[in-house]
Amino acid sequence: MEPILTQDGTPTLFHPGYGEAYHPRQGALVQARRLYLEKTLTHLHPAPRVLEVGLGLLVNFRVTLESTLGRGVYLRYWAVEREPLPREVLARVRLPLPRAEEVFAEILKGWPNAYFLGPWGELRILFGEVETLALPQDWATAVYLDPFSPRVNPGPWSLPVLKGLHRALRRGGRLATYSAQGVFRRALKEAGFALHRVPGVGKREWTVGIALKPPPG
């Protein structure tokens, strides 16, 4: 897979198996910052704990890390990844994030280890399908739901997974995703999330779910 440039000048990759790119054409950084980092309020949180579904090119992780490093905040980050990319492929996807790229270079040396720890924080990777993995309970301040789309990869968007993500969130925690699919949004509400439609970039809407009450049994 060769990197392709998005409109904000940052690279992404096209996955031939799913027939989709890892990021929208409007920009990998734009989506990571405006949707995942900001719509979950992670850019303001004093002790963020992020759970990501779909680690991919580690763009969301690096954008979040750049934010926490700039604020002097310790980051705890768990991520689910079914198909980890080879080190040499990831190394070709560099971003204009000077603090985070230093950490990323160290992570690449140990890739694909499942755990990385440093003065910046920790990154723990759960390799496998999110439908079968044990997720942390009452742990996350934010969930980044960023797998390939429901059309080509329905499992991570299913009701049982969304209920598990609700249980993983602390009360008041936020889930953000690029998908505005109706079936998914109805499942999100059924899983116990308060649903919010927010303006998107390059598309009309993104979706935010807030865990305001205990998940349904």
C-alpha atoms as a printed R data frame, in Angstrom:
    type eleno elety resid chain resno       x       y      z
1   ATOM     1    CA   MET     A     1   0.000   0.000  0.000
2   ATOM     2    CA   GLU     A     2   1.352   3.382 -1.022
3   ATOM     3    CA   PRO     A     3   0.432   6.601  0.833
4   ATOM     4    CA   ILE     A     4  -2.038   8.951 -0.864
5   ATOM     5    CA   LEU     A     5  -2.423  12.600  0.089
6   ATOM     6    CA   THR     A     6  -5.644  13.976  1.544
7   ATOM     7    CA   GLN     A     7  -6.775  17.553  1.063
8   ATOM     8    CA   ASP     A     8  -5.058  18.826  4.207
9   ATOM     9    CA   GLY     A     9  -1.741  17.528  2.850
10  ATOM    10    CA   THR     A    10  -1.470  14.551  5.197
11  ATOM    11    CA   PRO     A    11  -1.182  10.973  3.928
12  ATOM    12    CA   THR     A    12  -3.508   8.028  4.241
13  ATOM    13    CA   LEU     A    13  -3.697   4.559  2.727
14  ATOM    14    CA   PHE     A    14  -6.272   2.701  0.651
15  ATOM    15    CA   HIS     A    15  -7.249  -0.766  1.881
16  ATOM    16    CA   PRO     A    16  -7.964  -2.956 -1.163
17  ATOM    17    CA   GLY     A    17  -9.784  -5.587  0.889
18  ATOM    18    CA   TYR     A    18 -12.388  -3.142  2.197
19  ATOM    19    CA   GLY     A    19 -12.323  -0.857 -0.830
20  ATOM    20    CA   GLU     A    20 -12.002   2.189  1.429
21  ATOM    21    CA   ALA     A    21  -9.282   4.578  2.542
22  ATOM    22    CA   TYR     A    22  -8.301   4.787  6.181
23  ATOM    23    CA   HIS     A    23  -9.258   8.488  6.261
24  ATOM    24    CA   PRO     A    24 -11.577  10.835  4.350
25  ATOM    25    CA   ARG     A    25 -10.269  12.779  1.380
26  ATOM    26    CA   GLN     A    26 -10.829  16.035  3.307
27  ATOM    27    CA   GLY     A    27  -7.944  15.163  5.571
28  ATOM    28    CA   ALA     A    28  -6.617  12.711  8.111
29  ATOM    29    CA   LEU     A    29  -5.671  15.446 10.579
30  ATOM    30    CA   VAL     A    30  -8.911  17.368 10.132
31  ATOM    31    CA   GLN     A    31 -11.030  14.391 11.159
32  ATOM    32    CA   ALA     A    32  -8.738  13.362 13.994
33  ATOM    33    CA   ARG     A    33  -8.698  16.835 15.518
34  ATOM    34    CA   ARG     A    34 -12.203  18.133 14.950
35  ATOM    35    CA   LEU     A    35 -14.104  14.903 15.452
36  ATOM    36    CA   TYR     A    36 -12.249  12.527 17.726
37  ATOM    37    CA   LEU     A    37 -10.139  14.890 19.827
38  ATOM    38    CA   GLU     A    38 -12.508  17.851 20.132
39  ATOM    39    CA   LYS     A    39 -15.996  16.325 19.985
40  ATOM    40    CA   THR     A    40 -15.093  14.003 22.860
41  ATOM    41    CA   LEU     A    41 -13.615  16.970 24.775
42  ATOM    42    CA   THR     A    42 -10.369  15.034 25.102
43  ATOM    43    CA   HIS     A    43  -8.441  18.192 24.229
44  ATOM    44    CA   LEU     A    44  -9.674  19.658 27.530
45  ATOM    45    CA   HIS     A    45  -9.595  16.639 29.822
46  ATOM    46    CA   PRO     A    46  -7.012  16.726 32.639
47  ATOM    47    CA   ALA     A    47  -6.527  12.945 32.691
48  ATOM    48    CA   PRO     A    48  -7.770  11.465 29.395
49  ATOM    49    CA   ARG     A    49  -8.363   7.750 28.984
50  ATOM    50    CA   VAL     A    50  -9.147   6.955 25.366
51  ATOM    51    CA   LEU     A    51 -10.442   3.691 23.939
52  ATOM    52    CA   GLU     A    52 -10.177   3.508 20.145
53  ATOM    53    CA   VAL     A    53 -11.739   0.911 17.866
54  ATOM    54    CA   GLY     A    54  -9.669   0.853 14.680
55  ATOM    55    CA   LEU     A    55  -6.120   2.012 15.450
56  ATOM    56    CA   GLY     A    56  -5.132   1.898 11.774
57  ATOM    57    CA   LEU     A    57  -2.321   4.348 10.999
58  ATOM    58    CA   LEU     A    58  -2.218   5.702 14.575
59  ATOM    59    CA   VAL     A    59  -3.323   9.131 13.348
60  ATOM    60    CA   ASN     A    60  -5.941   9.626 16.067
61  ATOM    61    CA   PHE     A    61  -3.452   8.460 18.660
62  ATOM    62    CA   ARG     A    62  -0.753  10.846 17.450
63  ATOM    63    CA   VAL     A    63  -3.119  13.829 17.272
64  ATOM    64    CA   THR     A    64  -4.317  13.094 20.810
65  ATOM    65    CA   LEU     A    65  -0.758  12.655 22.031
66  ATOM    66    CA   GLU     A    66   0.335  15.953 20.463
67  ATOM    67    CA   SER     A    67  -2.467  17.624 22.412
68  ATOM    68    CA   THR     A    68  -1.610  16.010 25.751
69  ATOM    69    CA   LEU     A    69   2.110  16.639 25.356
70  ATOM    70    CA   GLY     A    70   1.404  20.283 24.619
71  ATOM    71    CA   ARG     A    71  -0.645  20.531 27.809
72  ATOM    72    CA   GLY     A    72   1.697  18.475 29.986
73  ATOM    73    CA   VAL     A    73  -0.999  15.821 30.504
74  ATOM    74    CA   TYR     A    74  -0.437  12.081 30.884
75  ATOM    75    CA   LEU     A    75  -2.304  10.018 28.246
76  ATOM    76    CA   ARG     A    76  -3.699   6.540 28.726
77  ATOM    77    CA   TYR     A    77  -4.772   5.051 25.417
78  ATOM    78    CA   TRP     A    78  -6.208   1.615 24.643
79  ATOM    79    CA   ALA     A    79  -6.839   0.606 21.054
80  ATOM    80    CA   VAL     A    80  -8.393  -2.342 19.245
81  ATOM    81    CA   GLU     A    81  -6.795  -3.372 15.968
82  ATOM    82    CA   ARG     A    82  -7.696  -6.457 13.948
83  ATOM    83    CA   GLU     A    83  -5.148  -6.047 11.143
84  ATOM    84    CA   PRO     A    84  -1.955  -4.317 12.329
85  ATOM    85    CA   LEU     A    85  -0.002  -2.828  9.447
86  ATOM    86    CA   PRO     A    86   3.682  -3.645  8.960
87  ATOM    87    CA   ARG     A    87   6.218  -1.310 10.537
88  ATOM    88    CA   GLU     A    88   7.600  -0.235  7.170
89  ATOM    89    CA   VAL     A    89   4.142   0.820  5.972
90  ATOM    90    CA   LEU     A    90   3.433   2.862  9.097
91  ATOM    91    CA   ALA     A    91   6.835   4.513  8.829
92  ATOM    92    CA   ARG     A    92   5.807   6.079  5.517
93  ATOM    93    CA   VAL     A    93   2.832   7.859  7.092
94  ATOM    94    CA   ARG     A    94   4.419  10.777  8.938
95  ATOM    95    CA   LEU     A    95   2.521  13.769 10.272
96  ATOM    96    CA   PRO     A    96   3.393  17.414 11.079
97  ATOM    97    CA   LEU     A    97   3.164  16.756 14.816
98  ATOM    98    CA   PRO     A    98   6.687  17.251 16.151
99  ATOM    99    CA   ARG     A    99   6.173  16.095 19.745
100 ATOM   100    CA   ALA     A   100   4.055  13.079 18.870
101 ATOM   101    CA   GLU     A   101   6.299  12.008 15.997
102 ATOM   102    CA   GLU     A   102   9.222  11.573 18.389
103 ATOM   103    CA   VAL     A   103   7.151   9.136 20.443
104 ATOM   104    CA   PHE     A   104   5.813   7.482 17.283
105 ATOM   105    CA   ALA     A   105   9.372   6.797 16.117
106 ATOM   106    CA   GLU     A   106  10.066   4.991 19.390
107 ATOM   107    CA   ILE     A   107   6.830   3.015 19.110
108 ATOM   108    CA   LEU     A   108   7.776   1.885 15.612
109 ATOM   109    CA   LYS     A   109  10.996   0.360 16.973
110 ATOM   110    CA   GLY     A   110   8.927  -2.010 19.096
111 ATOM   111    CA   TRP     A   111   6.005  -2.499 16.713
112 ATOM   112    CA   PRO     A   112   3.833  -4.581 16.877
113 ATOM   113    CA   ASN     A   113   4.224  -4.977 20.632
114 ATOM   114    CA   ALA     A   114   0.991  -4.753 22.566
115 ATOM   115    CA   TYR     A   115   2.149  -2.276 25.219
116 ATOM   116    CA   PHE     A   116   4.205   0.917 25.160
117 ATOM   117    CA   LEU     A   117   5.020   3.064 28.184
118 ATOM   118    CA   GLY     A   118   6.866   6.354 28.580
119 ATOM   119    CA   PRO     A   119   6.817   9.697 30.358
120 ATOM   120    CA   TRP     A   120   4.172  10.749 27.801
121 ATOM   121    CA   GLY     A   121   1.738   8.028 28.898
122 ATOM   122    CA   GLU     A   122   0.858   4.503 27.780
123 ATOM   123    CA   LEU     A   123  -0.484   2.791 24.681
124 ATOM   124    CA   ARG     A   124  -2.062  -0.630 25.049
125 ATOM   125    CA   ILE     A   125  -3.195  -2.483 21.912
126 ATOM   126    CA   LEU     A   126  -5.769  -5.267 21.882
127 ATOM   127    CA   PHE     A   127  -5.165  -7.283 18.722
128 ATOM   128    CA   GLY     A   128  -8.243  -9.037 17.378
129 ATOM   129    CA   GLU     A   129 -11.903  -8.478 16.561
130 ATOM   130    CA   VAL     A   130 -13.627  -6.108 18.937
131 ATOM   131    CA   GLU     A   131 -16.648  -8.420 18.986
132 ATOM   132    CA   THR     A   132 -14.589 -11.077 20.828
133 ATOM   133    CA   LEU     A   133 -12.307  -8.982 23.036
134 ATOM   134    CA   ALA     A   134 -12.710  -8.120 26.719
135 ATOM   135    CA   LEU     A   135 -12.854  -4.339 26.960
136 ATOM   136    CA   PRO     A   136 -12.140  -2.334 30.122
137 ATOM   137    CA   GLN     A   137 -15.144  -1.511 32.286
138 ATOM   138    CA   ASP     A   138 -16.036   1.989 33.514
139 ATOM   139    CA   TRP     A   139 -12.603   3.152 32.385
140 ATOM   140    CA   ALA     A   140 -12.637   5.420 29.326
141 ATOM   141    CA   THR     A   141 -13.333   9.132 29.229
142 ATOM   142    CA   ALA     A   142 -13.680   8.904 25.440
143 ATOM   143    CA   VAL     A   143 -14.288   6.308 22.747
144 ATOM   144    CA   TYR     A   144 -13.035   6.865 19.206
145 ATOM   145    CA   LEU     A   145 -15.120   4.589 16.984
146 ATOM   146    CA   ASP     A   146 -13.093   4.572 13.768
147 ATOM   147    CA   PRO     A   147 -13.196   1.203 11.977
148 ATOM   148    CA   PHE     A   148 -14.029   0.834  8.310
149 ATOM   149    CA   SER     A   149 -17.621   1.716  7.497
150 ATOM   150    CA   PRO     A   150 -20.712  -0.267  8.556
151 ATOM   151    CA   ARG     A   151 -21.274  -1.178  4.909
152 ATOM   152    CA   VAL     A   152 -18.043  -3.188  4.604
153 ATOM   153    CA   ASN     A   153 -17.249  -3.932  8.250
154 ATOM   154    CA   PRO     A   154 -20.510  -4.264 10.215
155 ATOM   155    CA   GLY     A   155 -19.188  -6.038 13.321
156 ATOM   156    CA   PRO     A   156 -17.737  -3.051 15.224
157 ATOM   157    CA   TRP     A   157 -20.967  -1.104 14.658
158 ATOM   158    CA   SER     A   158 -23.268  -3.819 16.017
159 ATOM   159    CA   LEU     A   159 -25.469  -3.464 19.081
160 ATOM   160    CA   PRO     A   160 -23.480  -5.911 21.280
161 ATOM   161    CA   VAL     A   161 -20.263  -4.001 20.590
162 ATOM   162    CA   LEU     A   162 -21.917  -0.639 21.244
163 ATOM   163    CA   LYS     A   163 -23.223  -1.924 24.573
164 ATOM   164    CA   GLY     A   164 -19.694  -3.009 25.427
165 ATOM   165    CA   LEU     A   165 -18.369   0.422 24.533
166 ATOM   166    CA   HIS     A   166 -21.017   2.011 26.748
167 ATOM   167    CA   ARG     A   167 -19.867  -0.176 29.652
168 ATOM   168    CA   ALA     A   168 -16.277   0.828 28.940
169 ATOM   169    CA   LEU     A   169 -17.080   4.522 29.306
170 ATOM   170    CA   ARG     A   170 -17.240   6.391 32.558
171 ATOM   171    CA   ARG     A   171 -20.480   8.262 33.256
172 ATOM   172    CA   GLY     A   172 -20.562  11.315 31.015
173 ATOM   173    CA   GLY     A   173 -17.930   9.919 28.655
174 ATOM   174    CA   ARG     A   174 -18.313  10.541 24.954
175 ATOM   175    CA   LEU     A   175 -18.195   8.311 21.887
176 ATOM   176    CA   ALA     A   176 -17.423  10.005 18.569
177 ATOM   177    CA   THR     A   177 -17.556   8.591 15.068
178 ATOM   178    CA   TYR     A   178 -17.721   9.708 11.466
179 ATOM   179    CA   SER     A   179 -20.713   7.509 10.627
180 ATOM   180    CA   ALA     A   180 -24.201   8.984 10.384
181 ATOM   181    CA   GLN     A   181 -25.854   5.761  9.221
182 ATOM   182    CA   GLY     A   182 -29.427   5.439 10.460
183 ATOM   183    CA   VAL     A   183 -29.198   1.785 11.513
184 ATOM   184    CA   PHE     A   184 -26.057   2.519 13.499
185 ATOM   185    CA   ARG     A   185 -27.567   5.566 15.193
186 ATOM   186    CA   ARG     A   186 -30.617   3.600 16.281
187 ATOM   187    CA   ALA     A   187 -28.342   0.898 17.715
188 ATOM   188    CA   LEU     A   188 -26.332   3.576 19.523
189 ATOM   189    CA   LYS     A   189 -29.488   4.844 21.227
190 ATOM   190    CA   GLU     A   190 -30.564   1.301 22.077
191 ATOM   191    CA   ALA     A   191 -27.148   0.759 23.691
192 ATOM   192    CA   GLY     A   192 -27.956   3.573 26.106
193 ATOM   193    CA   PHE     A   193 -26.234   6.574 24.562
194 ATOM   194    CA   ALA     A   194 -27.711  10.055 24.355
195 ATOM   195    CA   LEU     A   195 -27.395  10.743 20.627
196 ATOM   196    CA   HIS     A   196 -26.091  14.031 19.250
197 ATOM   197    CA   ARG     A   197 -25.776  14.974 15.597
198 ATOM   198    CA   VAL     A   198 -22.877  17.367 14.997
199 ATOM   199    CA   PRO     A   199 -21.807  19.139 11.802
200 ATOM   200    CA   GLY     A   200 -19.191  17.209  9.874
201 ATOM   201    CA   VAL     A   201 -16.298  18.235  7.661
202 ATOM   202    CA   GLY     A   202 -16.684  16.938  4.129
203 ATOM   203    CA   LYS     A   203 -20.027  15.393  5.054
204 ATOM   204    CA   ARG     A   204 -23.181  16.811  6.563
205 ATOM   205    CA   GLU     A   205 -23.016  15.182  9.986
206 ATOM   206    CA   TRP     A   206 -20.909  13.221 12.411
207 ATOM   207    CA   THR     A   207 -22.249  11.350 15.447
208 ATOM   208    CA   VAL     A   208 -21.541  11.778 19.153
209 ATOM   209    CA   GLY     A   209 -22.997   9.562 21.852
210 ATOM   210    CA   ILE     A   210 -22.838  10.457 25.569
211 ATOM   211    CA   ALA     A   211 -23.029   7.859 28.321
212 ATOM   212    CA   LEU     A   212 -25.310   9.774 30.689
213 ATOM   213    CA   LYS     A   213 -26.883   6.796 32.416
214 ATOM   214    CA   PRO     A   214 -26.021   3.146 33.140
215 ATOM   215    CA   PRO     A   215 -26.216   0.916 30.057
216 ATOM   216    CA   PRO     A   216 -29.304  -1.233 29.652
217 ATOM   217    CA   GLY     A   217 -29.063  -4.734 30.996
